[in-house]
Coordinates of C-alpha atoms in Angstrom, one line a residue:
M223 CA -122.1 150.1 -86.6
S224 CA -124.6 152.7 -85.5
K225 CA -127.8 153.5 -87.4
S226 CA -126.4 156.9 -88.3
V227 CA -123.2 155.4 -89.8
S228 CA -125.3 152.8 -91.6
L229 CA -127.5 155.5 -93.1
I230 CA -124.4 157.4 -94.3
N231 CA -122.9 154.3 -95.8
G232 CA -126.2 153.4 -97.4
V233 CA -126.6 156.9 -99.0
G234 CA -123.0 156.9 -100.2
I235 CA -123.1 153.4 -101.7
S236 CA -126.5 154.0 -103.3
F237 CA -125.3 157.3 -104.7
G238 CA -122.3 155.7 -106.4
C239 CA -124.3 152.7 -107.6
V240 CA -127.0 154.8 -109.3
R241 CA -124.5 157.1 -110.9
I242 CA -122.6 154.1 -112.3
L243 CA -125.8 152.6 -113.9
I244 CA -125.0 154.8 -116.9
G245 CA -121.2 154.5 -116.6
A246 CA -120.8 151.6 -119.0
F247 CA -122.5 153.3 -121.9
S248 CA -122.7 157.0 -121.4
V249 CA -120.3 157.9 -124.2
T250 CA -122.1 155.5 -126.6
Y251 CA -125.4 157.1 -125.6
L252 CA -124.1 160.5 -126.5
L253 CA -122.7 159.3 -129.8
D254 CA -126.0 157.7 -130.6
H255 CA -127.7 161.0 -130.0
G256 CA -125.6 162.8 -132.6
L257 CA -122.7 164.1 -130.7
T258 CA -119.2 163.8 -132.1
L259 CA -116.2 162.6 -130.0
T260 CA -114.9 166.2 -130.1
E261 CA -118.2 167.5 -128.7
I262 CA -118.2 164.8 -126.0
G263 CA -114.6 165.9 -125.2
W264 CA -115.8 169.5 -124.9
I265 CA -118.6 168.5 -122.6
K266 CA -116.3 166.5 -120.3
S267 CA -113.8 169.3 -120.3
F268 CA -116.5 171.7 -119.4
Q269 CA -117.5 169.4 -116.5
S270 CA -113.9 169.3 -115.3
A271 CA -113.6 173.1 -115.5
V272 CA -116.8 173.6 -113.5
I273 CA -115.5 171.1 -110.8
V274 CA -112.2 173.0 -110.6
F275 CA -114.0 176.3 -110.1
V276 CA -116.7 175.1 -107.7
D277 CA -114.9 172.5 -105.7
I278 CA -113.1 174.8 -103.2
P279 CA -116.0 177.2 -102.6
L280 CA -118.4 174.2 -102.2
S281 CA -116.1 172.4 -99.9
H282 CA -115.7 175.6 -97.8
I283 CA -119.5 176.0 -97.6
S284 CA -119.8 172.3 -96.6
D285 CA -117.1 172.7 -93.9
K286 CA -118.5 175.9 -92.6
Y287 CA -122.2 175.1 -92.7
S288 CA -123.2 171.5 -93.3
S289 CA -121.8 168.4 -94.9
N290 CA -125.1 166.6 -94.8
F291 CA -126.8 169.4 -96.7
S292 CA -124.0 169.3 -99.3
I293 CA -124.5 165.5 -99.8
T294 CA -128.3 166.0 -100.0
L295 CA -127.9 168.8 -102.6
S296 CA -125.4 166.6 -104.5
A297 CA -128.0 163.8 -104.9
F298 CA -130.6 166.4 -106.0
C299 CA -128.2 167.8 -108.7
A300 CA -127.4 164.3 -109.8
S301 CA -131.1 163.6 -110.3
I302 CA -131.3 166.7 -112.5
W303 CA -128.2 165.7 -114.5
L304 CA -129.5 162.2 -115.2
Y305 CA -133.0 163.5 -116.2
L306 CA -131.7 166.3 -118.4
T307 CA -129.3 163.9 -120.2
G308 CA -132.2 161.6 -121.0
A309 CA -134.3 164.5 -122.1
S310 CA -131.6 166.2 -124.2
D311 CA -131.1 165.8 -127.9
H312 CA -128.4 168.4 -128.8
F313 CA -125.0 169.6 -127.6
Y314 CA -126.2 172.5 -125.5
G315 CA -128.8 170.4 -123.7
F316 CA -126.1 167.8 -122.8
L317 CA -123.8 170.7 -121.7
V318 CA -126.4 172.0 -119.3
A319 CA -126.9 168.5 -118.0
E320 CA -123.2 168.1 -117.4
F321 CA -123.2 171.3 -115.4
F322 CA -125.5 169.6 -112.9
N323 CA -123.2 166.6 -113.0
A324 CA -120.2 168.8 -112.1
L325 CA -122.1 170.4 -109.3
S326 CA -123.1 167.0 -107.9
L327 CA -119.5 165.8 -108.0
G328 CA -118.2 169.0 -106.5
L329 CA -120.7 168.9 -103.7
M330 CA -119.8 165.3 -102.9
S331 CA -116.0 165.2 -103.4
G332 CA -114.1 165.3 -100.2
T333 CA -117.3 166.2 -98.2
F334 CA -118.6 162.6 -98.0
N335 CA -115.4 161.0 -96.7
S336 CA -114.8 163.6 -94.0
Y337 CA -118.5 163.4 -93.0
L338 CA -118.4 159.6 -92.8
Y339 CA -115.2 159.8 -90.7
D340 CA -116.5 162.5 -88.3
V341 CA -119.9 160.7 -87.7
S342 CA -118.2 157.3 -87.3
K343 CA -115.7 158.7 -84.8
N344 CA -118.5 160.4 -82.8
N345 CA -120.5 157.2 -82.7
D346 CA -117.6 154.9 -81.8
K347 CA -114.6 156.6 -80.3
N348 CA -112.5 153.4 -80.8
E349 CA -113.2 153.2 -84.5
I350 CA -110.0 153.7 -86.6
A351 CA -110.0 155.4 -90.0
K352 CA -108.6 152.4 -91.7
K353 CA -111.6 150.3 -90.6
I354 CA -114.1 153.0 -91.4
F355 CA -112.9 153.6 -94.9
S356 CA -112.0 150.0 -95.8
R357 CA -115.5 148.8 -94.8
Y358 CA -117.2 151.6 -96.9
Q359 CA -114.9 151.2 -99.9
K360 CA -115.2 147.4 -100.1
N361 CA -119.0 147.6 -100.2
H362 CA -119.0 150.7 -102.4
F363 CA -116.9 149.2 -105.2
F364 CA -118.5 145.8 -105.0
F365 CA -122.0 147.2 -105.5
M366 CA -120.8 149.7 -108.1
G367 CA -119.5 146.8 -110.2
V368 CA -122.8 145.0 -109.9
F369 CA -124.8 148.1 -110.9
S370 CA -122.5 148.8 -113.8
L371 CA -123.4 145.4 -115.2
I372 CA -127.1 146.0 -114.5
G373 CA -126.9 149.3 -116.3
A374 CA -125.3 147.7 -119.4
V375 CA -128.1 145.1 -119.5
L376 CA -130.8 147.8 -119.1
Y377 CA -129.2 149.9 -121.8
S378 CA -129.2 147.0 -124.3
Q379 CA -133.0 146.8 -123.7
N380 CA -133.9 150.4 -124.0
N381 CA -131.2 153.0 -123.9
I382 CA -133.1 156.2 -123.1
N383 CA -135.1 154.8 -120.2
V384 CA -132.0 154.0 -118.2
W385 CA -131.4 157.7 -117.8
Y386 CA -134.9 158.3 -116.4
I387 CA -134.7 155.2 -114.2
S388 CA -131.4 156.5 -112.9
A389 CA -132.8 159.9 -112.3
A390 CA -135.7 158.4 -110.3
L391 CA -133.4 156.1 -108.3
I392 CA -131.0 158.9 -107.4
F393 CA -134.0 161.0 -106.3
L394 CA -134.9 158.0 -104.1
V395 CA -131.3 158.4 -102.6
F396 CA -132.1 162.1 -102.1
I397 CA -135.0 161.2 -99.8
P398 CA -133.0 159.3 -97.1
S399 CA -130.2 161.9 -97.5
L400 CA -132.6 164.3 -95.9
F401 CA -132.4 162.3 -92.7
L402 CA -128.6 162.2 -92.5
P403 CA -127.3 162.9 -89.0
K404 CA -126.3 166.5 -88.2
D405 CA -122.7 167.6 -88.6
N406 CA -120.6 168.6 -85.6
L407 CA -121.1 172.2 -86.6
Q408 CA -124.9 172.1 -86.4

């Protein structure tokens, strides 16, 4: 595997791992901060609606201009989402945070897999899609499982700091994403 493909794999896996640090307890955290299940439902519905409306335009921009920029911007938006969630203490603050989560997901969805495939094929013409994606997914889901457990342990120690730790870690993912290889379009 080339250095470029390794970097893409590392950014993608790290992105998923940091996001899942809060996955095991995010609803509990929101409940502990005064939200009702109905309000959490509204926030998640808002997130889904934003993704529906931004996914196609963001994918078009990514396809037309730059997948690596889309991935980098996704990591940056995820950092904002995690920080704002930790800093918020009311419904509207969490709603704004979830907007950045939706942007992050919209920027990453579809873009990452096509980018990984394109760069992998350019670096190794004999690489088959099955091998490219199975190698990535195997590592991605293994490490996400580990990080979900780590997040649950951290949350039991100090629930608010996990959001700030996650925001800092995803910002650290943002930094190497600045060095992702260029798209075929660039």
